Each structure stands twice: as C-alpha cells, then as structure tokens.
Amino acid sequence: MGERIRAYLYAVDEGFRRCVSKAFSRASEVCRQTFELEAPELASGAIEVKALAREPGSRTKIALASLEAHVDPVGSLVGQRGVRVSTVMSELGGERIDIIEWNDDAKNL
C-alpha cells in the first residue's frame, strides 16, 4: 500500500457544480493536530498551544501553557522517555521539535 500524506484542509469553495479544495497546509496545523492525537492533555484542553513556529522539514518550536495547575505542559507533549514527541517527529519526517513553557513576562524568557 502507498504512503500516507497528512494535510490540513482549511478552506473549501462550494461552486455551482462542484466543491473545490482551496487551501491545504502541512505547516503549523499538521503539527498541532498530530500532537493532539498523541497528547490527550492537549486534546482535552488541559494545556494550550500559545505559539507555534515551523520551518517544514527542519525545525518546529512550540510554546505551551497549562490551564490546570497539576499538568506539566512540556512533559505532556514529550511523554515518557520522549515517546510522544518522537512519534510526532517521525510523522513530520524527522523534523526537530523544541517544546518550551509559555511565559507572559518577557523578562523571564
């Protein structure tokens, strides 16, 4: 069987005779969606992605905030022994992923 291609469809133009897909993205939304599949804390809303920057094929940087005091946002995405982040890295073709905790105070960066 052939390889899978993951993409995020974010616009469809419904024309007179047919629907036409207008926009696909494999950039930040694919990364976010893949992490949601791997980390239930993200899917449930216990943690939130505050910022995500991606150079497809090279590197992704993601900043997270916890909405619940007992949930570690970085640890949730990394997983035990890095299994969650490794799965996402594999899905993105070996792309490096940097995960940091969000801080509203620029002095603490």
PDB file of C-alpha atoms in Angstrom:
ATOM      1  CA  MET A   1       0.000   0.000   0.000  1.00  0.00           C
ATOM      2  CA  GLY A   2       1.182   3.571  -0.682  1.00  0.00           C
ATOM      3  CA  GLU A   3       2.407   6.162   1.771  1.00  0.00           C
ATOM      4  CA  ARG A   4       0.051   8.334   3.773  1.00  0.00           C
ATOM      5  CA  ILE A   5       0.006  12.064   3.260  1.00  0.00           C
ATOM      6  CA  ARG A   6      -1.281  14.167   6.117  1.00  0.00           C
ATOM      7  CA  ALA A   7      -2.542  17.633   5.395  1.00  0.00           C
ATOM      8  CA  TYR A   8      -4.914  20.101   6.989  1.00  0.00           C
ATOM      9  CA  LEU A   9      -7.692  21.371   4.717  1.00  0.00           C
ATOM     10  CA  TYR A  10      -8.775  24.792   5.897  1.00  0.00           C
ATOM     11  CA  ALA A  11     -10.876  26.136   3.023  1.00  0.00           C
ATOM     12  CA  VAL A  12     -13.350  24.672   0.551  1.00  0.00           C
ATOM     13  CA  ASP A  13     -15.034  26.694  -2.182  1.00  0.00           C
ATOM     14  CA  GLU A  14     -18.513  25.396  -2.942  1.00  0.00           C
ATOM     15  CA  GLY A  15     -19.026  26.257  -6.597  1.00  0.00           C
ATOM     16  CA  PHE A  16     -22.109  25.891  -8.761  1.00  0.00           C
ATOM     17  CA  ARG A  17     -21.329  22.355  -9.954  1.00  0.00           C
ATOM     18  CA  ARG A  18     -18.663  21.094  -7.573  1.00  0.00           C
ATOM     19  CA  CYS A  19     -16.644  21.686  -4.428  1.00  0.00           C
ATOM     20  CA  VAL A  20     -13.056  22.756  -4.869  1.00  0.00           C
ATOM     21  CA  SER A  21     -10.471  22.499  -2.124  1.00  0.00           C
ATOM     22  CA  LYS A  22      -8.761  25.847  -1.916  1.00  0.00           C
ATOM     23  CA  ALA A  23      -6.084  25.568   0.698  1.00  0.00           C
ATOM     24  CA  PHE A  24      -4.014  22.848   2.261  1.00  0.00           C
ATOM     25  CA  SER A  25      -1.411  23.311   4.922  1.00  0.00           C
ATOM     26  CA  ARG A  26       1.231  20.968   6.189  1.00  0.00           C
ATOM     27  CA  ALA A  27       2.820  23.661   8.252  1.00  0.00           C
ATOM     28  CA  SER A  28       1.709  24.504  11.774  1.00  0.00           C
ATOM     29  CA  GLU A  29      -1.762  22.932  11.797  1.00  0.00           C
ATOM     30  CA  VAL A  30      -0.489  19.468  10.919  1.00  0.00           C
ATOM     31  CA  CYS A  31       1.975  19.673  13.792  1.00  0.00           C
ATOM     32  CA  ARG A  32      -0.728  20.850  16.198  1.00  0.00           C
ATOM     33  CA  GLN A  33      -3.203  18.174  15.045  1.00  0.00           C
ATOM     34  CA  THR A  34      -0.598  15.422  15.319  1.00  0.00           C
ATOM     35  CA  PHE A  35       0.255  16.462  18.880  1.00  0.00           C
ATOM     36  CA  GLU A  36      -3.476  16.428  19.711  1.00  0.00           C
ATOM     37  CA  LEU A  37      -3.606  12.784  18.598  1.00  0.00           C
ATOM     38  CA  GLU A  38      -0.607  11.897  20.780  1.00  0.00           C
ATOM     39  CA  ALA A  39      -1.262  14.021  23.892  1.00  0.00           C
ATOM     40  CA  PRO A  40      -4.713  13.714  25.478  1.00  0.00           C
ATOM     41  CA  GLU A  41      -3.900  16.706  27.699  1.00  0.00           C
ATOM     42  CA  LEU A  42      -3.766  18.908  24.597  1.00  0.00           C
ATOM     43  CA  ALA A  43      -6.885  17.377  23.038  1.00  0.00           C
ATOM     44  CA  SER A  44      -8.861  17.823  26.280  1.00  0.00           C
ATOM     45  CA  GLY A  45      -7.820  21.456  26.718  1.00  0.00           C
ATOM     46  CA  ALA A  46      -5.731  20.947  29.871  1.00  0.00           C
ATOM     47  CA  ILE A  47      -2.818  22.546  28.029  1.00  0.00           C
ATOM     48  CA  GLU A  48      -2.885  25.170  25.300  1.00  0.00           C
ATOM     49  CA  VAL A  49      -0.578  25.963  22.396  1.00  0.00           C
ATOM     50  CA  LYS A  50       0.256  29.655  22.785  1.00  0.00           C
ATOM     51  CA  ALA A  51       2.661  29.925  19.846  1.00  0.00           C
ATOM     52  CA  LEU A  52       3.950  27.620  17.140  1.00  0.00           C
ATOM     53  CA  ALA A  53       6.578  28.380  14.509  1.00  0.00           C
ATOM     54  CA  ARG A  54       7.654  25.908  11.897  1.00  0.00           C
ATOM     55  CA  GLU A  55      10.237  25.587   9.161  1.00  0.00           C
ATOM     56  CA  PRO A  56       8.817  22.488   7.432  1.00  0.00           C
ATOM     57  CA  GLY A  57      11.364  19.709   7.153  1.00  0.00           C
ATOM     58  CA  SER A  58      13.783  21.417   9.507  1.00  0.00           C
ATOM     59  CA  ARG A  59      12.503  22.569  12.906  1.00  0.00           C
ATOM     60  CA  THR A  60       9.380  23.343  14.903  1.00  0.00           C
ATOM     61  CA  LYS A  61       9.188  25.447  18.046  1.00  0.00           C
ATOM     62  CA  ILE A  62       6.100  25.203  20.197  1.00  0.00           C
ATOM     63  CA  ALA A  63       5.231  27.185  23.345  1.00  0.00           C
ATOM     64  CA  LEU A  64       2.654  25.759  25.742  1.00  0.00           C
ATOM     65  CA  ALA A  65       0.706  26.919  28.779  1.00  0.00           C
ATOM     66  CA  SER A  66      -1.066  24.739  31.312  1.00  0.00           C
ATOM     67  CA  LEU A  67      -4.663  25.603  32.119  1.00  0.00           C
ATOM     68  CA  GLU A  68      -4.625  23.197  35.085  1.00  0.00           C
ATOM     69  CA  ALA A  69      -2.122  23.585  37.916  1.00  0.00           C
ATOM     70  CA  HIS A  70      -1.236  19.885  38.178  1.00  0.00           C
ATOM     71  CA  VAL A  71      -0.463  19.399  34.460  1.00  0.00           C
ATOM     72  CA  ASP A  72       3.099  19.858  33.166  1.00  0.00           C
ATOM     73  CA  PRO A  73       2.688  21.215  29.609  1.00  0.00           C
ATOM     74  CA  VAL A  74       6.174  20.322  28.357  1.00  0.00           C
ATOM     75  CA  GLY A  75       6.139  16.864  29.923  1.00  0.00           C
ATOM     76  CA  SER A  76       2.711  16.191  28.433  1.00  0.00           C
ATOM     77  CA  LEU A  77       3.960  16.685  24.887  1.00  0.00           C
ATOM     78  CA  VAL A  78       7.320  15.000  25.434  1.00  0.00           C
ATOM     79  CA  GLY A  79       5.791  11.921  27.078  1.00  0.00           C
ATOM     80  CA  GLN A  80       7.539   9.157  28.996  1.00  0.00           C
ATOM     81  CA  ARG A  81      11.048   8.679  27.612  1.00  0.00           C
ATOM     82  CA  GLY A  82      10.149  11.093  24.800  1.00  0.00           C
ATOM     83  CA  VAL A  83       7.741   8.689  23.127  1.00  0.00           C
ATOM     84  CA  ARG A  84       5.092  11.297  22.229  1.00  0.00           C
ATOM     85  CA  VAL A  85       7.450  13.844  20.722  1.00  0.00           C
ATOM     86  CA  SER A  86       9.352  11.071  18.916  1.00  0.00           C
ATOM     87  CA  THR A  87       6.138   9.891  17.282  1.00  0.00           C
ATOM     88  CA  VAL A  88       5.354  13.409  16.058  1.00  0.00           C
ATOM     89  CA  MET A  89       8.931  13.909  14.858  1.00  0.00           C
ATOM     90  CA  SER A  90       8.672  10.699  12.822  1.00  0.00           C
ATOM     91  CA  GLU A  91       5.341  11.788  11.376  1.00  0.00           C
ATOM     92  CA  LEU A  92       6.945  15.069  10.279  1.00  0.00           C
ATOM     93  CA  GLY A  93       9.878  13.335   8.588  1.00  0.00           C
ATOM     94  CA  GLY A  94      12.450  13.607  11.362  1.00  0.00           C
ATOM     95  CA  GLU A  95      11.901  17.315  11.937  1.00  0.00           C
ATOM     96  CA  ARG A  96      13.416  18.639  15.186  1.00  0.00           C
ATOM     97  CA  ILE A  97      10.880  19.884  17.729  1.00  0.00           C
ATOM     98  CA  ASP A  98      11.652  22.312  20.549  1.00  0.00           C
ATOM     99  CA  ILE A  99       8.989  22.442  23.273  1.00  0.00           C
ATOM    100  CA  ILE A 100       9.028  25.264  25.823  1.00  0.00           C
ATOM    101  CA  GLU A 101       6.715  26.558  28.518  1.00  0.00           C
ATOM    102  CA  TRP A 102       4.975  29.842  27.682  1.00  0.00           C
ATOM    103  CA  ASN A 103       5.649  32.852  29.887  1.00  0.00           C
ATOM    104  CA  ASP A 104       3.711  36.102  29.529  1.00  0.00           C
ATOM    105  CA  ASP A 105       6.521  38.024  31.203  1.00  0.00           C
ATOM    106  CA  ALA A 106       9.248  38.790  28.637  1.00  0.00           C
ATOM    107  CA  LYS A 107      11.795  39.269  31.445  1.00  0.00           C
ATOM    108  CA  ASN A 108      11.590  35.568  32.277  1.00  0.00           C
ATOM    109  CA  LEU A 109      12.408  34.277  28.800  1.00  0.00           C
TER     110      LEU A 109
END
